[in-house]
Short mmCIF file of C-alpha atoms in Angstrom, two decimals:
data_model
loop_
_atom_site.label_atom_id
_atom_site.label_comp_id
_atom_site.label_asym_id
_atom_site.label_seq_id
_atom_site.Cartn_x
_atom_site.Cartn_y
_atom_site.Cartn_z
CA MET A 19 -16.12 1.82 -2.33
CA ALA A 20 -17.63 4.95 -3.83
CA ALA A 21 -21.38 5.28 -3.74
CA PRO A 22 -22.65 4.68 -7.18
CA PRO A 23 -24.21 7.74 -8.81
CA PRO A 24 -28.12 7.81 -8.51
CA ILE A 25 -28.66 7.69 -12.24
CA VAL A 26 -26.56 4.40 -12.53
CA ARG A 27 -28.87 2.93 -9.92
CA ASP A 28 -31.94 4.06 -11.76
CA ILE A 29 -30.66 2.64 -14.98
CA CYS A 30 -29.93 -0.69 -13.35
CA GLU A 31 -33.38 -0.88 -11.78
CA HIS A 32 -34.88 -0.16 -15.13
CA LEU A 33 -32.82 -2.98 -16.68
CA LEU A 34 -33.86 -5.40 -13.77
CA ASP A 35 -37.49 -4.61 -14.40
CA GLU A 36 -37.04 -5.59 -18.09
CA LEU A 37 -35.13 -8.77 -17.14
CA ASP A 38 -37.79 -9.80 -14.71
CA SER A 39 -40.49 -9.36 -17.36
CA ALA A 40 -38.50 -11.40 -19.93
CA LEU A 41 -36.96 -14.11 -17.54
CA PRO A 42 -39.06 -14.28 -14.22
CA GLY A 43 -37.18 -15.52 -11.27
CA LEU A 44 -33.78 -15.86 -13.08
CA VAL A 45 -31.79 -12.81 -11.84
CA VAL A 46 -31.34 -12.97 -8.04
CA GLY A 47 -28.30 -10.72 -7.73
CA PHE A 48 -27.10 -7.55 -9.51
CA PHE A 49 -23.86 -6.01 -8.34
CA LEU A 50 -21.92 -2.97 -9.70
CA THR A 51 -18.19 -3.13 -10.53
CA GLY A 52 -16.02 -0.71 -12.65
CA SER A 53 -16.04 2.96 -12.64
CA ALA A 54 -19.40 3.31 -10.97
CA VAL A 55 -18.01 1.96 -7.65
CA LEU A 56 -14.42 3.28 -8.17
CA GLY A 57 -15.48 7.03 -8.16
CA ASP A 58 -14.74 7.58 -11.83
CA TRP A 59 -18.07 7.14 -13.54
CA ARG A 60 -18.91 9.95 -16.14
CA ALA A 61 -22.37 10.17 -17.70
CA GLY A 62 -22.30 9.68 -21.36
CA ARG A 63 -18.79 8.45 -21.47
CA SER A 64 -18.43 5.52 -18.93
CA ASP A 65 -19.89 2.10 -19.21
CA ILE A 66 -21.93 0.57 -16.40
CA ASP A 67 -20.11 -2.63 -15.42
CA PHE A 68 -21.82 -5.41 -13.39
CA ILE A 69 -21.77 -8.94 -12.20
CA GLY A 70 -25.24 -10.53 -12.39
CA ALA A 71 -26.16 -13.62 -10.21
CA THR A 72 -28.52 -16.12 -11.79
CA ALA A 73 -30.64 -18.68 -9.73
CA ARG A 74 -29.32 -21.48 -11.97
CA PRO A 75 -26.83 -21.62 -14.82
CA ALA A 76 -28.42 -20.01 -17.82
CA CYS A 77 -29.26 -22.22 -20.75
CA PRO A 78 -28.15 -20.85 -24.10
CA GLU A 79 -31.51 -19.48 -24.81
CA GLU A 80 -31.68 -17.71 -21.49
CA ALA A 81 -28.05 -16.32 -21.91
CA GLU A 82 -29.04 -14.97 -25.28
CA GLN A 83 -32.12 -13.35 -23.89
CA LEU A 84 -30.12 -11.83 -21.02
CA ARG A 85 -27.92 -10.26 -23.66
CA ARG A 86 -30.64 -8.97 -25.84
CA VAL A 87 -32.53 -7.37 -22.99
CA ALA A 88 -29.34 -5.50 -21.94
CA ALA A 89 -28.63 -4.45 -25.42
CA ALA A 90 -32.22 -3.15 -25.81
CA ALA A 91 -32.04 -1.18 -22.62
CA SER A 92 -28.74 0.29 -23.86
CA ARG A 93 -30.38 1.55 -26.99
CA GLY A 94 -33.36 2.86 -25.14
CA LEU A 95 -30.85 4.97 -23.16
CA GLY A 96 -29.22 6.56 -25.98
CA GLY A 97 -26.34 4.02 -26.24
CA GLN A 98 -25.36 3.90 -22.77
CA LYS A 99 -23.23 0.72 -22.60
CA ILE A 100 -24.28 -1.83 -19.92
CA ASP A 101 -21.50 -4.54 -19.81
CA GLY A 102 -21.31 -7.51 -17.41
CA HIS A 103 -21.07 -11.25 -16.72
CA TRP A 104 -23.83 -13.60 -15.62
CA LEU A 105 -22.64 -16.29 -13.08
CA ALA A 106 -24.69 -18.82 -11.16
CA ASP A 107 -22.11 -19.44 -8.51
CA LEU A 108 -19.85 -16.40 -7.58
CA SER A 109 -17.67 -18.68 -5.30
CA ALA A 110 -16.46 -20.81 -8.23
CA PRO A 111 -13.47 -20.05 -10.47
CA PRO A 112 -14.88 -17.99 -13.34
CA PRO A 113 -14.65 -18.72 -17.12
CA PRO A 114 -11.17 -17.87 -18.60
CA GLY A 115 -10.51 -14.23 -19.29
CA VAL A 116 -9.17 -11.10 -17.72
CA ASP A 117 -12.37 -9.14 -17.73
CA VAL A 118 -14.28 -11.47 -15.55
CA ALA A 119 -11.43 -12.10 -13.11
CA VAL A 120 -10.86 -8.40 -12.59
CA ALA A 121 -14.66 -7.72 -12.27
CA LEU A 122 -15.13 -10.33 -9.51
CA ARG A 123 -11.97 -8.93 -7.83
CA THR A 124 -13.50 -5.50 -7.91
CA LEU A 125 -16.75 -6.94 -6.67
CA ALA A 126 -15.00 -8.49 -3.69
CA LEU A 127 -13.11 -5.31 -2.78
CA HIS A 128 -15.40 -2.45 -3.95
CA GLY A 129 -18.64 -3.67 -5.27
CA ALA A 130 -22.04 -2.30 -4.48
CA ALA A 131 -25.38 -4.25 -4.55
CA ILE A 132 -28.48 -3.21 -6.56
CA ARG A 133 -30.23 -6.42 -5.96
CA GLY A 134 -29.30 -9.03 -3.31
CA ALA A 135 -26.39 -9.04 -0.90
CA ILE A 136 -22.93 -9.38 -2.06
CA PRO A 137 -21.79 -12.98 -1.16
CA SER A 138 -19.13 -13.27 1.46
CA ASP A 139 -17.45 -16.11 -0.39
CA ILE A 140 -16.94 -14.48 -3.79
CA TRP A 141 -14.15 -16.13 -5.80
CA CYS A 142 -11.13 -13.79 -5.17
CA ASP A 143 -7.81 -15.40 -6.20
CA PRO A 144 -5.20 -12.55 -6.36
CA GLY A 145 -2.78 -14.97 -8.02
CA ALA A 146 -5.21 -15.93 -10.76
CA VAL A 147 -6.03 -12.30 -11.27
CA ARG A 148 -2.24 -11.52 -11.68
CA ALA A 149 -1.85 -14.31 -14.16
CA ALA A 150 -4.76 -13.07 -16.18
CA LEU A 151 -3.35 -9.59 -16.27
CA LEU A 152 0.14 -10.89 -17.25
CA ALA A 153 -1.49 -12.84 -20.05
CA ASN A 154 -3.42 -9.68 -21.16
CA LEU A 155 -0.17 -7.94 -21.44
CA ASP A 156 1.13 -10.39 -24.00
CA ASP A 157 -2.19 -11.04 -25.88
CA TYR A 158 -3.55 -7.49 -26.01
CA TRP A 159 -1.28 -4.66 -24.83
CA ALA A 160 2.09 -5.83 -26.48
CA PRO A 161 0.47 -5.98 -29.88
CA TRP A 162 -1.55 -2.80 -29.28
CA LEU A 163 1.67 -0.85 -28.56
CA ARG A 164 3.56 -2.41 -31.40
CA ALA A 165 0.73 -1.20 -33.85
CA ALA A 166 0.63 2.26 -32.04
CA ARG A 167 4.34 2.75 -32.80
CA ARG A 168 3.79 2.42 -36.53
CA PRO A 169 2.80 6.03 -37.65
CA LEU A 170 1.01 5.05 -40.83
CA THR A 171 -1.46 2.43 -39.33
CA SER A 172 -4.82 3.40 -38.01
CA ARG A 173 -3.76 3.00 -34.49
CA GLY A 174 -0.45 4.95 -35.05
CA LEU A 175 -2.61 7.69 -36.49
CA ALA A 176 -4.99 7.59 -33.62
CA MET A 177 -1.98 8.29 -31.22
CA LEU A 178 -2.17 11.77 -32.64
CA GLY A 179 -5.54 12.13 -31.27
CA GLY A 180 -6.83 12.09 -27.64
CA TRP A 181 -8.65 8.61 -27.15
CA ALA A 182 -5.74 6.30 -27.99
CA PRO A 183 -2.94 7.91 -25.79
CA ALA A 184 -5.29 8.07 -22.81
CA TRP A 185 -6.50 4.50 -23.33
CA GLY A 186 -2.98 3.15 -23.64
CA VAL A 187 -1.35 5.08 -20.85
CA LEU A 188 -4.10 4.73 -18.36
CA GLY A 189 -4.99 1.15 -19.26
CA LEU A 190 -1.35 0.05 -18.55
CA ALA A 191 -1.22 2.18 -15.38
CA ARG A 192 -4.26 0.18 -14.14
CA ILE A 193 -2.51 -3.05 -14.68
CA ALA A 194 0.74 -1.88 -13.09
CA TYR A 195 -1.32 -0.61 -10.02
CA THR A 196 -3.00 -4.01 -9.62
CA LEU A 197 0.17 -5.98 -10.01
CA ARG A 198 1.92 -3.88 -7.49
CA THR A 199 -0.91 -3.69 -4.92
CA ASP A 200 -3.37 -6.67 -5.65
CA ASP A 201 -6.08 -3.90 -5.43
CA ILE A 202 -8.29 -2.40 -8.37
CA ALA A 203 -8.20 1.20 -9.05
CA SER A 204 -10.14 3.43 -11.69
CA LYS A 205 -8.07 4.71 -14.75
CA ALA A 206 -7.94 8.11 -13.05
CA ALA A 207 -6.74 6.84 -9.74
CA ALA A 208 -4.17 4.56 -11.37
CA GLY A 209 -3.02 7.46 -13.54
CA ARG A 210 -2.44 9.59 -10.34
CA TRP A 211 -0.55 6.76 -8.78
CA ALA A 212 1.51 6.25 -11.79
CA MET A 213 2.58 9.88 -11.80
CA ALA A 214 4.25 9.36 -8.52
CA GLU A 215 5.61 5.92 -9.16
CA PHE A 216 7.00 6.88 -12.70
CA PRO A 217 8.28 10.43 -12.18
CA GLY A 218 10.30 10.48 -15.59
CA HIS A 219 6.95 10.21 -17.32
CA TRP A 220 5.06 12.48 -14.97
CA ALA A 221 4.02 14.92 -17.73
CA ALA A 222 2.87 12.24 -20.24
CA ILE A 223 0.66 10.51 -17.62
CA GLY A 224 -0.78 13.82 -16.56
CA GLU A 225 -1.54 14.63 -20.17
CA ALA A 226 -3.38 11.23 -20.37
CA LEU A 227 -5.45 12.18 -17.39
CA ARG A 228 -6.20 15.59 -19.04
CA LEU A 229 -7.29 13.96 -22.27
CA ARG A 230 -9.58 11.45 -20.33
CA ALA A 231 -11.04 14.36 -18.31
CA GLY A 232 -11.67 16.32 -21.51
CA GLY A 233 -10.38 19.71 -20.22
CA GLY A 234 -7.38 21.92 -19.28
CA ALA A 235 -4.62 23.23 -21.33
CA PRO A 236 -2.47 20.72 -23.36
CA VAL A 237 0.93 19.77 -21.88
CA TYR A 238 2.59 19.28 -25.31
CA PRO A 239 2.52 22.02 -27.94
CA HIS A 240 2.34 19.46 -30.92
CA PRO A 241 0.64 16.19 -31.26
CA PHE A 242 3.85 14.40 -32.63
CA ALA A 243 5.71 15.43 -29.50
CA ARG A 244 2.78 14.21 -27.37
CA ARG A 245 2.75 10.85 -29.28
CA ARG A 246 6.50 10.33 -28.65
CA GLU A 247 6.17 10.94 -24.98
CA MET A 248 2.99 8.89 -24.66
CA LEU A 249 4.75 5.94 -26.39
CA ALA A 250 7.71 6.16 -23.96
CA ALA A 251 5.47 6.23 -20.96
CA MET A 252 3.61 3.10 -22.26
CA ASP A 253 7.00 1.32 -22.82
CA ALA A 254 8.02 2.06 -19.22
CA LEU A 255 4.70 0.90 -17.87
CA LEU A 256 4.76 -2.31 -19.90
CA ALA A 257 8.27 -3.05 -18.90
CA SER A 258 7.51 -2.44 -15.17
CA CYS A 259 4.58 -4.76 -15.44
CA ARG A 260 6.68 -7.58 -17.14
CA GLY A 261 9.18 -7.20 -14.39
CA LEU A 262 6.52 -8.15 -11.89
CA ARG A 263 6.20 -11.73 -13.30
#
């Protein structure tokens, strides 16, 4: 676990003050997941991801209030996104979805507590996490990549910029890393791992890391050449993930 940046702790403490005022006694635990505990959080660009523990299952009105308070805190912080899941029992299988499964796995392996102690019996089923990631390949990433290959679609055009290539390459690298190791890595760490594991796409993955970091000299002289190599890297990562079913 990387120590969360002090500003992230300050933001979370502010959010908890607001939650306690709106919903006294409901929030009994607040734990960081995501880039803030994986050593890859960047002010102004990264979300603050969390798992929140409630004293009891939140009723619909309380769940909406939890959402509204977090959204208001985000607006008050200049749009800093604060994104998470509220659960009453962290040892029980979570609701369906890849995000909450990965968040709980991250919490079990790398999480940091802002309020309360991280439970020792967090739900942590590597097989279920793998199944959720493989489903995510079919439900999200395969259609995303098909759209990215079509040059005259919005996503195809976005592949000529910086955000879409970095999102696609590093997002698939994270899934490949977890399917191979059962661990969770940040986008940057997964990209560095993928450079060694996929040497034929070393340059494209390195360029994705450069785009995410926002500095350095471009690897490719033209965006069309970069788009072609990025798509090839994504194809290789997707095929490798599917081979691990």
